[in-house]
Short mmCIF file of C-alpha atoms and ligand atoms in Angstrom, two decimals:
data_model
loop_
_atom_site.label_atom_id
_atom_site.label_comp_id
_atom_site.label_asym_id
_atom_site.label_seq_id
_atom_site.Cartn_x
_atom_site.Cartn_y
_atom_site.Cartn_z
CA UNK A 21 -0.31 -0.25 0.14
CA UNK A 22 1.24 3.55 -1.02
CA UNK A 23 0.97 5.31 1.73
CA UNK A 24 0.50 9.53 0.32
CA UNK A 25 1.48 12.40 2.71
CA UNK A 26 0.39 15.37 3.08
CA UNK A 27 1.12 19.11 2.88
CA UNK A 28 2.14 19.58 6.28
CA UNK A 29 4.00 15.96 5.96
CA UNK A 30 5.84 17.06 3.23
CA UNK A 31 6.88 19.64 5.82
CA UNK A 32 8.22 17.37 7.27
CA UNK A 33 10.55 15.85 5.12
CA UNK A 34 11.38 18.49 4.01
CA UNK A 35 13.41 18.45 7.00
CA UNK A 36 14.55 15.12 7.50
CA UNK A 37 15.55 15.22 3.69
CA UNK A 38 18.27 18.89 4.07
CA UNK A 39 19.45 17.26 7.10
CA UNK A 40 20.42 14.13 5.28
CA UNK A 41 21.89 16.12 2.72
CA UNK A 42 23.77 18.72 5.16
CA UNK A 43 25.43 15.75 6.41
CA UNK A 44 26.29 14.42 3.18
CA UNK A 45 27.95 17.31 2.09
CA UNK A 46 29.65 17.45 5.48
CA UNK A 47 31.03 14.32 5.44
CA UNK A 48 32.10 14.95 1.44
CA UNK A 49 34.61 17.32 3.04
CA UNK A 50 35.85 14.93 4.77
CA UNK A 51 36.89 12.33 1.96
CA UNK A 52 41.02 11.93 0.89
CA UNK A 53 43.70 9.71 1.95
CA UNK A 54 43.92 8.06 4.95
CA UNK A 55 40.85 8.16 7.06
CA UNK A 56 39.33 5.04 8.10
CA UNK A 57 35.12 4.81 7.46
CA UNK A 58 34.81 4.25 11.14
CA UNK A 59 35.86 7.80 11.53
CA UNK A 60 33.31 8.90 8.62
CA UNK A 61 30.34 6.84 10.49
CA UNK A 62 31.07 8.73 13.85
CA UNK A 63 30.66 11.70 12.72
CA UNK A 64 27.34 11.43 11.20
CA UNK A 65 26.07 9.44 14.37
CA UNK A 66 26.99 12.97 15.89
CA UNK A 67 26.02 14.60 12.99
CA UNK A 68 22.23 13.54 13.00
CA UNK A 69 22.21 12.92 17.07
CA UNK A 70 22.89 17.33 16.90
CA UNK A 71 20.38 17.49 14.86
CA UNK A 72 17.55 15.99 16.82
CA UNK A 73 17.23 13.28 14.20
CA UNK A 74 17.49 9.45 15.17
CA UNK A 75 20.00 7.41 12.68
CA UNK A 76 17.93 5.35 10.56
CA UNK A 77 20.29 2.31 9.78
CA UNK A 78 21.59 2.00 13.15
CA UNK A 79 19.89 -1.48 13.91
CA UNK A 80 18.31 -1.65 11.42
CA UNK A 81 18.00 -5.28 10.76
CA UNK A 82 20.62 -5.28 13.29
CA UNK A 83 22.77 -3.41 11.16
CA UNK A 84 25.82 -1.80 13.01
CA UNK A 85 26.44 1.25 11.85
CA UNK A 86 24.99 5.13 11.13
CA UNK A 87 26.09 4.63 7.69
CA UNK A 88 26.61 2.86 5.00
CA UNK A 89 30.16 3.28 2.89
CA UNK A 90 31.50 0.66 0.04
CA UNK A 91 34.70 0.45 -1.31
CA UNK A 92 36.08 -0.23 -4.99
CA UNK A 93 33.38 -3.39 -5.87
CA UNK A 94 31.38 -3.09 -2.50
CA UNK A 95 27.75 -2.46 -3.82
CA UNK A 96 25.73 -1.33 -1.06
CA UNK A 97 25.99 -1.86 2.72
CA UNK A 98 29.05 -1.91 3.93
CA UNK A 99 29.72 -1.69 6.72
CA UNK A 100 32.57 0.91 8.38
CA UNK A 101 35.67 -0.43 10.63
CA UNK A 102 38.90 -0.29 9.99
CA UNK A 103 39.69 -0.04 6.58
CA UNK A 104 41.72 3.55 5.39
CA UNK A 105 40.49 4.79 2.08
CA UNK A 106 43.38 5.53 -0.06
CA UNK A 107 44.50 6.86 -3.51
CA UNK A 108 42.45 5.76 -6.25
CA UNK A 109 39.28 4.20 -4.33
CA UNK A 110 35.93 5.54 -4.59
CA UNK A 111 33.30 5.02 -1.66
CA UNK A 112 29.18 5.22 -1.88
CA UNK A 113 28.24 6.59 1.86
CA UNK A 114 24.56 6.18 2.46
CA UNK A 115 23.63 7.83 5.37
CA UNK A 116 18.95 8.31 6.27
CA UNK A 117 17.33 9.59 9.16
CA UNK A 118 14.76 10.30 11.13
CA UNK A 119 13.65 14.00 11.97
CA UNK A 120 9.78 14.65 14.28
CA UNK A 121 9.31 10.68 12.61
CA UNK A 122 9.97 11.40 9.35
CA UNK A 123 12.69 9.08 7.63
CA UNK A 124 15.06 11.05 4.35
CA UNK A 125 17.60 8.96 2.46
CA UNK A 126 21.12 10.04 0.23
CA UNK A 127 23.74 8.55 -1.50
CA UNK A 128 26.92 9.75 -2.76
CA UNK A 129 29.22 7.95 -4.85
CA UNK A 130 32.92 9.49 -3.73
CA UNK A 131 36.64 9.85 -5.25
CA UNK A 132 39.36 9.56 -2.99
CA UNK A 133 41.93 11.54 -3.96
CA UNK A 134 42.34 11.12 -8.16
CA UNK A 135 41.33 8.36 -9.48
CA UNK A 136 41.56 6.61 -12.94
CA UNK A 137 39.30 8.74 -16.11
CA UNK A 138 36.78 5.54 -16.10
CA UNK A 139 35.98 6.12 -12.66
CA UNK A 140 35.48 8.87 -12.67
CA UNK A 141 33.33 8.40 -15.74
CA UNK A 142 31.31 5.69 -13.97
CA UNK A 143 30.35 8.12 -11.20
CA UNK A 144 29.62 10.35 -13.31
CA UNK A 145 27.19 7.93 -15.62
CA UNK A 146 25.78 6.98 -12.20
CA UNK A 147 25.03 10.53 -10.98
CA UNK A 148 23.47 11.43 -14.05
CA UNK A 149 21.15 7.47 -14.30
CA UNK A 150 19.11 9.17 -10.69
CA UNK A 151 19.38 12.85 -12.63
CA UNK A 152 17.00 10.81 -14.92
CA UNK A 153 15.44 8.60 -12.98
CA UNK A 154 14.08 11.78 -11.53
CA UNK A 155 13.06 13.35 -14.17
CA UNK A 156 11.11 10.97 -14.62
CA UNK A 157 8.98 11.46 -11.45
CA UNK A 158 6.10 13.32 -12.60
CA UNK A 159 2.23 13.16 -12.88
CA UNK A 160 0.92 11.29 -16.02
CA UNK A 161 3.89 8.87 -15.70
CA UNK A 162 4.43 4.72 -14.21
CA UNK A 163 6.27 4.35 -10.89
CA UNK A 164 8.16 2.13 -14.27
CA UNK A 165 8.35 5.24 -16.33
CA UNK A 166 11.90 5.45 -13.56
CA UNK A 167 12.96 2.78 -13.72
CA UNK A 168 13.60 2.07 -17.69
CA UNK A 169 14.89 4.86 -17.87
CA UNK A 170 17.50 4.82 -16.10
CA UNK A 171 18.21 1.01 -17.45
CA UNK A 172 18.14 2.85 -20.80
CA UNK A 173 20.34 5.20 -20.77
CA UNK A 174 23.46 2.87 -18.01
CA UNK A 175 23.07 0.34 -21.16
CA UNK A 176 23.89 3.01 -23.51
CA UNK A 177 27.01 3.79 -22.06
CA UNK A 178 27.92 0.48 -21.75
CA UNK A 179 27.83 -0.47 -18.01
CA UNK A 180 24.95 -2.73 -16.08
CA UNK A 181 22.01 -2.18 -13.31
CA UNK A 182 21.75 -4.01 -10.33
CA UNK A 183 18.59 -5.93 -9.66
CA UNK A 184 19.03 -7.68 -6.26
CA UNK A 185 18.60 -4.34 -4.44
CA UNK A 186 15.94 -1.55 -5.27
CA UNK A 187 14.66 2.00 -4.52
CA UNK A 188 11.73 2.47 -2.40
CA UNK A 189 8.70 4.59 -1.27
CA UNK A 190 9.04 6.63 2.43
CA UNK A 191 8.64 8.51 4.73
CA UNK A 192 7.24 7.48 8.56
CA UNK A 193 9.47 4.43 7.60
CA UNK A 194 12.14 3.27 5.82
CA UNK A 195 11.07 1.47 3.24
CA UNK A 196 7.76 1.60 1.96
CA UNK A 197 5.86 0.57 -1.06
CA UNK A 198 6.64 1.36 -3.87
CA UNK A 199 9.91 -0.49 -4.57
CA UNK A 200 11.17 1.40 -7.12
CA UNK A 201 13.36 -0.49 -9.62
CA UNK A 202 16.22 0.34 -11.72
CA UNK A 203 15.15 -1.36 -15.17
CA UNK A 204 12.29 -2.97 -16.18
CA UNK A 205 9.19 -1.77 -18.67
CA UNK A 206 8.25 1.60 -19.27
CA UNK A 207 4.36 3.13 -18.60
CA UNK A 208 3.44 -0.56 -16.35
CA UNK A 209 1.66 -0.69 -12.65
CA UNK A 210 1.46 2.62 -10.66
CA UNK A 211 1.23 5.68 -11.28
CA UNK A 212 2.94 8.89 -10.06
CA UNK A 213 0.76 11.01 -7.49
CA UNK A 214 0.72 13.80 -5.69
CA UNK A 215 3.16 13.05 -2.00
CA UNK A 216 4.09 10.66 -3.07
CA UNK A 217 8.13 10.18 -1.46
CA UNK A 218 10.30 8.15 -3.03
CA UNK A 219 13.76 7.24 -2.65
CA UNK A 220 15.44 6.89 -5.68
CA UNK A 221 18.78 4.59 -5.63
CA UNK A 222 20.46 3.32 -8.65
CA UNK A 223 23.60 0.91 -8.73
CA UNK A 224 25.83 0.89 -12.01
CA UNK A 225 28.27 -1.54 -12.60
CA UNK A 226 31.00 -1.81 -14.66
CA UNK A 227 30.64 -5.24 -15.92
CA UNK A 228 27.54 -7.57 -15.53
CA UNK A 229 24.95 -6.73 -12.69
CA UNK A 230 25.70 -9.98 -11.19
CA UNK A 231 26.30 -9.37 -6.98
CA UNK A 232 26.59 -11.46 -4.10
CA UNK A 233 26.71 -10.81 -0.70
CA UNK A 234 30.03 -11.19 2.06
CA UNK A 235 30.24 -13.32 4.88
CA UNK A 236 29.41 -10.25 6.73
CA UNK A 237 26.33 -10.69 6.15
CA UNK A 238 25.52 -7.04 4.95
CA UNK A 239 28.02 -6.04 1.95
CA UNK A 240 27.43 -6.70 -1.70
CA UNK A 241 29.59 -6.69 -3.65
CA UNK A 242 29.73 -7.17 -7.39
CA UNK A 243 30.39 -10.93 -9.19
CA UNK A 244 33.18 -10.61 -11.28
CA UNK A 245 35.19 -7.95 -8.92
CA UNK A 246 34.38 -4.76 -11.45
CA UNK A 247 33.50 -1.44 -9.63
CA UNK A 248 30.19 -0.20 -8.69
CA UNK A 249 28.29 3.63 -8.18
CA UNK A 250 25.51 4.90 -6.07
CA UNK A 251 22.96 7.74 -5.77
CA UNK A 252 20.55 8.77 -3.92
CA UNK A 253 17.84 10.64 -3.90
CA UNK A 254 14.49 10.95 -1.51
CA UNK A 255 11.76 12.71 -3.53
CA UNK A 256 8.51 14.82 -3.07
CA UNK A 257 5.78 14.97 -6.13
CA UNK A 258 4.26 18.05 -5.20
CA UNK A 259 1.69 19.95 -7.59
CA UNK A 260 2.64 17.15 -9.85
CA UNK A 261 6.26 18.18 -9.93
CA UNK A 262 9.58 15.82 -7.96
CA UNK A 263 11.20 18.01 -5.22
CA UNK A 264 13.93 17.01 -4.18
CA UNK A 265 14.34 17.17 -0.69
CA UNK A 266 18.36 15.51 0.02
CA UNK A 267 20.55 18.06 -3.04
CA UNK A 268 21.19 20.67 -1.33
CA UNK A 269 23.57 21.66 -3.98
N1 MF3 B 27 19.56 3.27 1.12
C1 MF3 B 27 19.74 1.70 1.65
C2 MF3 B 27 18.64 1.34 1.77
O1 MF3 B 27 17.24 2.33 1.08
C3 MF3 B 27 19.87 1.96 3.68
C4 MF3 B 27 20.42 0.86 4.58
S1 MF3 B 27 20.50 0.35 4.74
C5 MF3 B 27 20.12 -0.43 6.48
O2 MF3 B 27 18.37 0.74 2.36
F1 MF3 B 27 21.66 -0.67 6.69
F2 MF3 B 27 19.70 0.08 7.33
F3 MF3 B 27 19.83 -1.57 5.27
CO1 CO B 28 17.39 3.48 -0.07
#
């Protein structure tokens, strides 16, 4: 069941989204060679608490941290720890938090120091894929138009989209209906309506779309060991148009 949000609920979604977006910008400033992912996790926890937020991931199905940090061939759900970021790595940072009971969820994949031209392209294309998905978020379209547009674009660029994990509705819970796949046929299933809040989150692989989960039960990696990128924003549909709730700049 898709839960449509009232104008006053959308105002609360704006607040949680803005804090999540601001914390991502704070993290971006701190990403450089030598930083441990655990440090980024600690900073995120502190910033959320200072801002009156409840971290959304911590304790979710037993997840042990505030953020997910997914390096290189890690696709999503990497657990922060003692690993040190190195020059040339890419790191996906995914964060989510509740403010006054409403959730914001967003992710960016950042370069660590100087990265190769081919990885720069992977990041650019994945961010563009997110933006192309968001462009489909308007009244008159269907949820499936988002995935169709993302998949078509990504495959044209010579990459693959991950199918085993999808975007989602979001509100009082981090994960609500509908699922928002990054693939599929256009113009079928649920229509996009005012009051919907959606987290779009394309995961783009350099190689095949096959993934597997590590022994830790969380970290998703590419099956072929090639690199992967992930960008996510929470959007609200207001007066027929998408408003990006987590993008500050
Ligand atoms: N953005 C991710 C999602 O929508 C983050 C969840 S990580 C978890 O599923 F640890 F909380 F599961
Ligand atoms: Co999400």
